[in-house]
PDB file of C-alpha atoms in Angstrom:
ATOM      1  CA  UNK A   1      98.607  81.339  79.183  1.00 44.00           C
ATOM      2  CA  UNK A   2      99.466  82.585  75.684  1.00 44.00           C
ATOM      3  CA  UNK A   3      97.344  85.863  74.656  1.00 43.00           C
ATOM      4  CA  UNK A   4      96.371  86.560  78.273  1.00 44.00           C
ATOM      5  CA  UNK A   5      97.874  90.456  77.701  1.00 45.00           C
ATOM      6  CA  UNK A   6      95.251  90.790  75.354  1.00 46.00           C
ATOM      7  CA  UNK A   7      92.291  90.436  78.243  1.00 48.00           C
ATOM      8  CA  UNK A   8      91.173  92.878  80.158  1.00 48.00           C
ATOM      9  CA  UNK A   9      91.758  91.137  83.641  1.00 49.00           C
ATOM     10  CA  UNK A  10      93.773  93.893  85.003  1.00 54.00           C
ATOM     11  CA  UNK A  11      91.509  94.174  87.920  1.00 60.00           C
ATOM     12  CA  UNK A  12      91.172  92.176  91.196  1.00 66.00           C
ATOM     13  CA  UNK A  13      87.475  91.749  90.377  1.00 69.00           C
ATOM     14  CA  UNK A  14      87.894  89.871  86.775  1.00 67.00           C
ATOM     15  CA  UNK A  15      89.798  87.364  88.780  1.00 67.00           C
ATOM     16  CA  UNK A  16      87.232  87.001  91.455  1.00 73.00           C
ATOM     17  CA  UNK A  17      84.360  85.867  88.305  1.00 72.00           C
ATOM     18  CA  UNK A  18      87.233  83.950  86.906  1.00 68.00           C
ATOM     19  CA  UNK A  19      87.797  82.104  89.596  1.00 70.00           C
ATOM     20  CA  UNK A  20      83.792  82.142  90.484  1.00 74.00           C
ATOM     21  CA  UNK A  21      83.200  80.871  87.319  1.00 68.00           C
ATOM     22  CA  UNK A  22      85.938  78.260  87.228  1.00 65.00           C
ATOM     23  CA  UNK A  23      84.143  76.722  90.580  1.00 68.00           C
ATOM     24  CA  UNK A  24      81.268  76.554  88.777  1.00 68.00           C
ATOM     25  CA  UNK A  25      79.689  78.997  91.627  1.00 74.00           C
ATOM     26  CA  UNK A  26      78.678  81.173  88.693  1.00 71.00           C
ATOM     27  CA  UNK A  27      76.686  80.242  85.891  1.00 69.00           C
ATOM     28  CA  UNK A  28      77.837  83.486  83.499  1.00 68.00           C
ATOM     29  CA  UNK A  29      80.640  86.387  83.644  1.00 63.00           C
ATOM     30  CA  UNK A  30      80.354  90.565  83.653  1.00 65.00           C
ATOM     31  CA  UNK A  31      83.514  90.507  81.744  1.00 63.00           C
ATOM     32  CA  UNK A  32      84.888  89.909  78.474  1.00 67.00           C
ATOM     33  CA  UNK A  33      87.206  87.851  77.266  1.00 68.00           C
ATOM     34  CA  UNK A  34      89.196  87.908  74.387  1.00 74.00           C
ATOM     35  CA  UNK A  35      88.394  85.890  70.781  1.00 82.00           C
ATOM     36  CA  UNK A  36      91.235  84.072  70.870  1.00 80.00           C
ATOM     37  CA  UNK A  37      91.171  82.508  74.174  1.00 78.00           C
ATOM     38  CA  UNK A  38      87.398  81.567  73.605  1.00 80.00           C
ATOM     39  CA  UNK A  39      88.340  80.079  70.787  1.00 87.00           C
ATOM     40  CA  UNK A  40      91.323  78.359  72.771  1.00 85.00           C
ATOM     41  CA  UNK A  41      88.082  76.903  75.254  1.00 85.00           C
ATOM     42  CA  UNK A  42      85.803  75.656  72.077  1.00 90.00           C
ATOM     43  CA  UNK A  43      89.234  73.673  70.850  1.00 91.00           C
ATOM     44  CA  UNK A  44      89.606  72.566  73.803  1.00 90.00           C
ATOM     45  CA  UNK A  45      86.054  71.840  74.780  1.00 92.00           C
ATOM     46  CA  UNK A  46      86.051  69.673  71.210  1.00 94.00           C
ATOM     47  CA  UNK A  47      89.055  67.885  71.931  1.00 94.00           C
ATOM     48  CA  UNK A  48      88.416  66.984  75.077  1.00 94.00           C
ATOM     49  CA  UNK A  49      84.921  65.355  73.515  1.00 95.00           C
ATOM     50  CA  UNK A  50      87.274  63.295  71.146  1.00 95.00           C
ATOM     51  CA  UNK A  51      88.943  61.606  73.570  1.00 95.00           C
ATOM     52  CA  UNK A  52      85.995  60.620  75.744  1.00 94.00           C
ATOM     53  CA  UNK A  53      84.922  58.804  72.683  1.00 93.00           C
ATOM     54  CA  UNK A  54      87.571  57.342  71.665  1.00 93.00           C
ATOM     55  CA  UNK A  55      88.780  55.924  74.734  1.00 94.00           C
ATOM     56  CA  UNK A  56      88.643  52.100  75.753  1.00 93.00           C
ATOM     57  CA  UNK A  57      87.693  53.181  79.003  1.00 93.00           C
ATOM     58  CA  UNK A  58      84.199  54.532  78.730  1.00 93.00           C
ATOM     59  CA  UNK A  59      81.631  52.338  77.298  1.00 91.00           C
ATOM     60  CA  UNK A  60      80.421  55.371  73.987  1.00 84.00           C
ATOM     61  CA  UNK A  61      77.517  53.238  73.677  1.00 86.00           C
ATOM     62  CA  UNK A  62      76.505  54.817  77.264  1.00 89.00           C
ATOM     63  CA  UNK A  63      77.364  58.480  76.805  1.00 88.00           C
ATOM     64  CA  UNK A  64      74.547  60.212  74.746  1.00 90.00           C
ATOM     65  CA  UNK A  65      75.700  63.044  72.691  1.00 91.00           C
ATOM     66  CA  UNK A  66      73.906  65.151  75.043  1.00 92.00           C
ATOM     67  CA  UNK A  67      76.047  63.778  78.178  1.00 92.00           C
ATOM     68  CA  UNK A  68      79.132  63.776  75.637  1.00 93.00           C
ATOM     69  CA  UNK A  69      78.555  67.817  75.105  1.00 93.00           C
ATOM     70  CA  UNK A  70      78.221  68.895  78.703  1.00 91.00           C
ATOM     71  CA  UNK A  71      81.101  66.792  79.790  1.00 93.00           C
ATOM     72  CA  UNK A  72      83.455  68.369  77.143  1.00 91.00           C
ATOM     73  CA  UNK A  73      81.842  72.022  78.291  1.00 88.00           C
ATOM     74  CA  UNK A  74      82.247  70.894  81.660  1.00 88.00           C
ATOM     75  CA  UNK A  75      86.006  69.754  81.125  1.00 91.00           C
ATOM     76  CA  UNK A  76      86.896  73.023  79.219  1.00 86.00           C
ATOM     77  CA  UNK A  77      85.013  75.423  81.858  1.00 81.00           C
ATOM     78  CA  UNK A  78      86.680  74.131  84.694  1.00 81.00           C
ATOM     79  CA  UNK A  79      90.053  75.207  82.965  1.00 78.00           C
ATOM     80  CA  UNK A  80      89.187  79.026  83.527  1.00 71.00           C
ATOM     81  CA  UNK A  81      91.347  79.086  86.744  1.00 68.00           C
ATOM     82  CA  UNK A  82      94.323  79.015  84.151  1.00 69.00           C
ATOM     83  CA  UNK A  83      93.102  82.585  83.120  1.00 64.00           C
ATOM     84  CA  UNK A  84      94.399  83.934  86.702  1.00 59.00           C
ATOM     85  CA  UNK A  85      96.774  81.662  88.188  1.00 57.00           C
ATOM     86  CA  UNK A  86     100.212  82.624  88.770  1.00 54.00           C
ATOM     87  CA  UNK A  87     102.473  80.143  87.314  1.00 51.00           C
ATOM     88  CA  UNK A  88     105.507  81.210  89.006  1.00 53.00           C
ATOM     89  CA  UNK A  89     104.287  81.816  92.376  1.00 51.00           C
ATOM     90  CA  UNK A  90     102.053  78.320  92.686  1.00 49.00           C
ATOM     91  CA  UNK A  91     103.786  76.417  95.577  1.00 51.00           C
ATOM     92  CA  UNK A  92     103.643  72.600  96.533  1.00 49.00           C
ATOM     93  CA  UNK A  93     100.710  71.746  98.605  1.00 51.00           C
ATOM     94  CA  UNK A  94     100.106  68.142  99.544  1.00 50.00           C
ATOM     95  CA  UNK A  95      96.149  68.455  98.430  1.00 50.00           C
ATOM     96  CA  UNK A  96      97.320  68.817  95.135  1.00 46.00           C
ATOM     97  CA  UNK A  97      99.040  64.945  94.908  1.00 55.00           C
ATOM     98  CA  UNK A  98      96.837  62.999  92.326  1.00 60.00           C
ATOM     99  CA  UNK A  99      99.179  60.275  93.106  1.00 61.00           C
ATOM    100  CA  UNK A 100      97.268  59.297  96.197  1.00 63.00           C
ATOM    101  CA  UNK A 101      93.754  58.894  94.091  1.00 73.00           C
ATOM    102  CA  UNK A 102      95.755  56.763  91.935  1.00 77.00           C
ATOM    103  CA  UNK A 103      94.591  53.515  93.483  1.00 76.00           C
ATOM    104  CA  UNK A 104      90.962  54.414  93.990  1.00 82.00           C
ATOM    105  CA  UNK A 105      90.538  55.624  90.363  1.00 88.00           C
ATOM    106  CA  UNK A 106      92.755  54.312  88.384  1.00 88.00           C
ATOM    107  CA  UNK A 107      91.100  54.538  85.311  1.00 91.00           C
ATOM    108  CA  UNK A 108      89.800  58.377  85.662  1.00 91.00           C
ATOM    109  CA  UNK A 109      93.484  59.652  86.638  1.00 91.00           C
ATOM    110  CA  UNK A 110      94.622  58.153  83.260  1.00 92.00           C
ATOM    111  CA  UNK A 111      92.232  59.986  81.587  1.00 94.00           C
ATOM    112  CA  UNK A 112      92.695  63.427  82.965  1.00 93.00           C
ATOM    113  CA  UNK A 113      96.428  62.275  82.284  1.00 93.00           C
ATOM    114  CA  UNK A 114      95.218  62.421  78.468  1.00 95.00           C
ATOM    115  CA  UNK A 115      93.528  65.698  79.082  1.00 95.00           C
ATOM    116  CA  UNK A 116      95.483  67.466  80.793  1.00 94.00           C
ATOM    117  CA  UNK A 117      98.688  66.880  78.096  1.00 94.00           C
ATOM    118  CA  UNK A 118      95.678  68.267  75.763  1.00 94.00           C
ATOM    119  CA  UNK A 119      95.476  71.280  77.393  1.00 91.00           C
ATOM    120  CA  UNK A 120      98.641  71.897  78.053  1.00 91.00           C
ATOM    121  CA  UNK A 121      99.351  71.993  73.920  1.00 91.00           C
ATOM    122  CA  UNK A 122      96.048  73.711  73.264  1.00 89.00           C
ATOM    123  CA  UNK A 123      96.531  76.327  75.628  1.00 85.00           C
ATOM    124  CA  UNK A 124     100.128  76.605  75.137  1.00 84.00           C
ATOM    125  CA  UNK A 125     100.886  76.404  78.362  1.00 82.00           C
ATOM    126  CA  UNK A 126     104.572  75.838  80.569  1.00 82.00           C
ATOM    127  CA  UNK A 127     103.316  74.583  83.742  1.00 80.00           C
ATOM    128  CA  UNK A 128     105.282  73.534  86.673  1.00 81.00           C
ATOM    129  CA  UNK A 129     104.508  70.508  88.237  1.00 81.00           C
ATOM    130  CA  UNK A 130     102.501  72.130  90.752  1.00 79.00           C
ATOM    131  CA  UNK A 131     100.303  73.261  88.170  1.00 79.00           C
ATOM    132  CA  UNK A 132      99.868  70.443  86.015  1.00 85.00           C
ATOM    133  CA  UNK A 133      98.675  68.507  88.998  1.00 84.00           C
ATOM    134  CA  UNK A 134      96.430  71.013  90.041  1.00 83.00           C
ATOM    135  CA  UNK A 135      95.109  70.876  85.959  1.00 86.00           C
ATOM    136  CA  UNK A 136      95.176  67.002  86.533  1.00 89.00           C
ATOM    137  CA  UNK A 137      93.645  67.561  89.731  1.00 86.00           C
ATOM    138  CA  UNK A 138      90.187  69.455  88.145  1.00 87.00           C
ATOM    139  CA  UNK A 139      89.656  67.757  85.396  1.00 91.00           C
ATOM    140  CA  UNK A 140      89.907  64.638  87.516  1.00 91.00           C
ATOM    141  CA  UNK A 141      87.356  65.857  89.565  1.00 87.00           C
ATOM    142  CA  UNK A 142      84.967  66.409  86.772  1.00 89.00           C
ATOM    143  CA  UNK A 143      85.354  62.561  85.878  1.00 92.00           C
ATOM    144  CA  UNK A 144      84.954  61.146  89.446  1.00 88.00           C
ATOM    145  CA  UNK A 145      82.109  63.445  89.761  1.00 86.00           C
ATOM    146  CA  UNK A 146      79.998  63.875  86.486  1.00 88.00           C
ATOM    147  CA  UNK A 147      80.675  60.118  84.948  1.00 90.00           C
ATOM    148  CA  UNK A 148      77.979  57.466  85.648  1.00 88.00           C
ATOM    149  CA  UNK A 149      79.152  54.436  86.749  1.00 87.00           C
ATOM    150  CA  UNK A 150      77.534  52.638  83.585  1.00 88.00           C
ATOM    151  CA  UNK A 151      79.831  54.693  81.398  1.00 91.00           C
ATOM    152  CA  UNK A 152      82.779  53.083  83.073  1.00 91.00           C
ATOM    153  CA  UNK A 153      84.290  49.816  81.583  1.00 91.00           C
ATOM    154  CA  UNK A 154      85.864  49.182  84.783  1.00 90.00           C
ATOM    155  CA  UNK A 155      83.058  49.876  87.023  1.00 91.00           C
ATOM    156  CA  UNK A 156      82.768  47.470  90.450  1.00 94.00           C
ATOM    157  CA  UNK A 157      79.682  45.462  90.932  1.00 95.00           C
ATOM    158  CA  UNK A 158      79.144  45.073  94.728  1.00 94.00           C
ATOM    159  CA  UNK A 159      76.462  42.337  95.779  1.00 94.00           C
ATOM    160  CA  UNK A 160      75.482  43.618  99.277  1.00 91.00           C
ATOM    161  CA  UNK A 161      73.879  40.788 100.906  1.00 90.00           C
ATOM    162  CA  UNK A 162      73.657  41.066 105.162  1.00 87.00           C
ATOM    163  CA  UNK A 163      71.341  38.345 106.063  1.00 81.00           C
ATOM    164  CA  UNK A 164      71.132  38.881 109.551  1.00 75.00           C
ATOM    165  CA  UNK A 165      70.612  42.971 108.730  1.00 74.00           C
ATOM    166  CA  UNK A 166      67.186  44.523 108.362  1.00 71.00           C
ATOM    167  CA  UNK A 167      69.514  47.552 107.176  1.00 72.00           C
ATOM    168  CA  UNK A 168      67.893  48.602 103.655  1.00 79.00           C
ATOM    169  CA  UNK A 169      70.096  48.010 100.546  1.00 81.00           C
ATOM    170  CA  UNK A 170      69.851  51.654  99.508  1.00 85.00           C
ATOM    171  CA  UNK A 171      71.316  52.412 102.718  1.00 85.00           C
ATOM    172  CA  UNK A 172      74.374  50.571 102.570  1.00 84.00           C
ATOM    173  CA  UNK A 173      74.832  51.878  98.591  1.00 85.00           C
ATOM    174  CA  UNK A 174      74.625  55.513  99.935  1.00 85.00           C
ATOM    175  CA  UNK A 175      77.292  55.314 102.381  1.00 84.00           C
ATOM    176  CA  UNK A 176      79.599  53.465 100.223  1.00 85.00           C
ATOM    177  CA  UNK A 177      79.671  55.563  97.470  1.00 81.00           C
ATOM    178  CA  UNK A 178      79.535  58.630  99.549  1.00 78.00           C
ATOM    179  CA  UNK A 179      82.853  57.309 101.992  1.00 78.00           C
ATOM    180  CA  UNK A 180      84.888  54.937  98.426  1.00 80.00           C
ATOM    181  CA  UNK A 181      83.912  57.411  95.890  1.00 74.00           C
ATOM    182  CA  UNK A 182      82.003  56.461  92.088  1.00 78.00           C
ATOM    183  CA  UNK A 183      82.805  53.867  89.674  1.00 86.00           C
ATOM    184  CA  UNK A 184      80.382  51.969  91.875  1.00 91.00           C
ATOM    185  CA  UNK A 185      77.239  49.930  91.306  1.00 91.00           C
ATOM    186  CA  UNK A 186      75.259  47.851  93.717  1.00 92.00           C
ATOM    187  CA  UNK A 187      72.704  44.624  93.492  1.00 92.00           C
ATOM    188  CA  UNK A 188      71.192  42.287  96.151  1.00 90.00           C
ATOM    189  CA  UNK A 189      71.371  39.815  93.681  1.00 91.00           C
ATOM    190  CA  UNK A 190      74.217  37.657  93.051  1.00 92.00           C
ATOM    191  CA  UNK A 191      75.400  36.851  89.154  1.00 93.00           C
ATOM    192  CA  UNK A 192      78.645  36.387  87.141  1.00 93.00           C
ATOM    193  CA  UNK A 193      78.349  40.106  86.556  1.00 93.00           C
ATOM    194  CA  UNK A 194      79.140  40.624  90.581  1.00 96.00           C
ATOM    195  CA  UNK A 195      82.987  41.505  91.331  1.00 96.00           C
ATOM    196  CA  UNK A 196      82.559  41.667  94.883  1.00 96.00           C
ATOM    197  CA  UNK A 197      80.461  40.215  98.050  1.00 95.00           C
ATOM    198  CA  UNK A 198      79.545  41.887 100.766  1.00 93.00           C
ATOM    199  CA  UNK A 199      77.973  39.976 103.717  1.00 92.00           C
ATOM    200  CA  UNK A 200      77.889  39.425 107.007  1.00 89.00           C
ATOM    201  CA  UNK A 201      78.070  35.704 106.882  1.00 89.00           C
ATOM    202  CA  UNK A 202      81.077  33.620 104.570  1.00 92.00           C
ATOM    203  CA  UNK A 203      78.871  31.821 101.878  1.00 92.00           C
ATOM    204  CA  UNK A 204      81.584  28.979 101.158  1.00 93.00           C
ATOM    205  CA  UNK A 205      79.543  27.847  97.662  1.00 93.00           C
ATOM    206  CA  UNK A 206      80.956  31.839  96.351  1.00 94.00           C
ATOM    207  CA  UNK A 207      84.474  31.217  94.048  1.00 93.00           C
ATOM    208  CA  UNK A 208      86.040  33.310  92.220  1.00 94.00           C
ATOM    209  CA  UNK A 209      85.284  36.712  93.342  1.00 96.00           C
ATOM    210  CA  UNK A 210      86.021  38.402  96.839  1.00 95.00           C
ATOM    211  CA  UNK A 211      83.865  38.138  99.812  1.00 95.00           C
ATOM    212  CA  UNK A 212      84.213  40.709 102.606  1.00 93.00           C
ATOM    213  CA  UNK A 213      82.737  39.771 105.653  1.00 91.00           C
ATOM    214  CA  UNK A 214      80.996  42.311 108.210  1.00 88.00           C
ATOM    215  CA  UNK A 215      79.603  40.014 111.476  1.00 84.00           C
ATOM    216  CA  UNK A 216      78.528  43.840 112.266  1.00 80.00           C
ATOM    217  CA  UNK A 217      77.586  45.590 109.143  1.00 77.00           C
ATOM    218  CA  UNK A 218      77.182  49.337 110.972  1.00 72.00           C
ATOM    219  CA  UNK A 219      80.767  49.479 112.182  1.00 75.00           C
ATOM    220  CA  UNK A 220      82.806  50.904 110.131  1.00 73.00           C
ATOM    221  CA  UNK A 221      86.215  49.444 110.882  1.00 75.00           C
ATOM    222  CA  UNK A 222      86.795  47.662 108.052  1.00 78.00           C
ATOM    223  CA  UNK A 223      85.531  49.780 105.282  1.00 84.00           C
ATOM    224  CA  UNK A 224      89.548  49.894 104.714  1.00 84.00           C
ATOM    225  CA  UNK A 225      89.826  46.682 103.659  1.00 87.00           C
ATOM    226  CA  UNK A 226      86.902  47.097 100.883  1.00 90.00           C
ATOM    227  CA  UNK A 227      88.415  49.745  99.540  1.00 88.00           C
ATOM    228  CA  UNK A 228      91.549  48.242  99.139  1.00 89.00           C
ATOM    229  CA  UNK A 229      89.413  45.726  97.145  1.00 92.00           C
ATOM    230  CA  UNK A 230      87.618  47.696  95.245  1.00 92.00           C
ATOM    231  CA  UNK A 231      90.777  49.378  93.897  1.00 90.00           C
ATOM    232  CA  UNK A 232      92.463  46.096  93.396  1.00 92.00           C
ATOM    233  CA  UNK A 233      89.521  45.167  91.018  1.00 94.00           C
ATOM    234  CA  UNK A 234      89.200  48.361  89.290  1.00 93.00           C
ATOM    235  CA  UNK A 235      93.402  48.003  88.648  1.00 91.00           C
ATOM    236  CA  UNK A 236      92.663  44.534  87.183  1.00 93.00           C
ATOM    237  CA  UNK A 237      89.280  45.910  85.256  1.00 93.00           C
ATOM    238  CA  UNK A 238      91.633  48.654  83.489  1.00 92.00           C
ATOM    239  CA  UNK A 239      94.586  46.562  82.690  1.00 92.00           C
ATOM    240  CA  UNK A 240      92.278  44.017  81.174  1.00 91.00           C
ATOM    241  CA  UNK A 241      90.637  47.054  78.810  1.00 91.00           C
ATOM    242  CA  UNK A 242      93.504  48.352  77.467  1.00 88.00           C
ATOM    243  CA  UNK A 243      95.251  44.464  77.203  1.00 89.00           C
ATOM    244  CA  UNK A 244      91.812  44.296  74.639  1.00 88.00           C
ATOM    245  CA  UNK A 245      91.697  47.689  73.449  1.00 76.00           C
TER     246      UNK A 245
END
């Protein structure tokens, strides 16, 4: 990145805090970095704040300005790899293909879209496409991983309802957002706020919303087939948002 001569990261062991640091395995750095490219981080930090507000996406309503502050800190930390990457050297790697989260988070992968062509003009960068998807990649992360499901306008409202299954609700919710990821919130109740029902018997008076069926709710065989689901929704929850927006 621009003004990176002017650190002193001549040594293997600033890159090894950098990257520490970008990881978020360390909370502070021995090393010091130069004005300008902490001043690069607090633009960055500030714009990437701006567009968490003013996107249709996230409900702003939900994100105290305390949540709003560490997620932009949190955005603009995780960019410290960029310090000690080699631009020219980076080589294609199939982990680094947002594309394939594409259909499970639709709605975070366009916003790291948004921050990552933030970055790249704050930080005056020329990344190859390696790179920007490995940018993409982080501050995607961050998203999936930091962003309560509340905050999401296109959040997925499971009803988990196994009759036959003395399985705990709490249970179930675990293992589903542990194995399809966030964006995710569950009730045993069912209401016009519910996108999806999960049972493990058809309930024939339910319209207008999907039922999955599990006869046995501990195999996991057909957890495919919800997540396909749950993406389709979360595709129709996003298009409908920015139809609105």
């Amino acid at each position: 990145m621009s003004s990176i001569e002017e650190a002193d990261l001549d040594s293997e062991v600033g890159y090894l805090f950098l990257f520490l640091r970008s990881q978020d395995l360390m909370t502070s750095m021995p090393i010091k970095i130069t004005p300008v490219i902490l001043q690069q981080f607090d633009r960055a930090s500030s714009a990437f704040k701006s567009i968490l507000v003013k996107t249709p996406l996230l409900r702003e309503s939900e994100l105290s300005a305390h949540e709003l502050e560490r997620l932009g800190n949190k955005l603009s930390e995780v960019s410290h790899w960029l310090l000690f990457v080699d631009f020219d050297s980076a080589q294609s790697s199939d982990h680094l293909d947002v594309s394939k989260l594409t259909a499970n988070f639709p709605g975070q992968v366009q916003l790291a879209e948004q921050l990552t062509t933030k970055a790249i003009d704050i930080f005056n960068l020329k990344p190859n496409s390696v790179i920007q998807d490995e940018l993409k990649r982080s501050y995607l992360q961050v998203l999936i991983d930091e962003v309560h499901a509340s905050v999401l306008q296109y959040s997925v409202t499971i009803c988990i309802d196994f009759v036959q299954s003395k399985v705990p609700l709490t249970y179930f919710s675990n293992l589903i957002a542990f194995y399809l990821g966030g964006g995710i919130k569950f009730t045993s109740q069912l209401s016009q706020n519910v996108d999806v029902y999960l049972s493990d018997t058809f309930v024939a008076s339910i319209h207008g919303i999907p039922q999955i069926i599990w006869p046995e709710p501990l195999e996991v065989s057909n957890w495919e087939k919800l997540r396909e689901v749950i993406a389709m929704v979360k595709r129709q929850k996003v298009q409908h948002v920015e139809a609105t927006a």
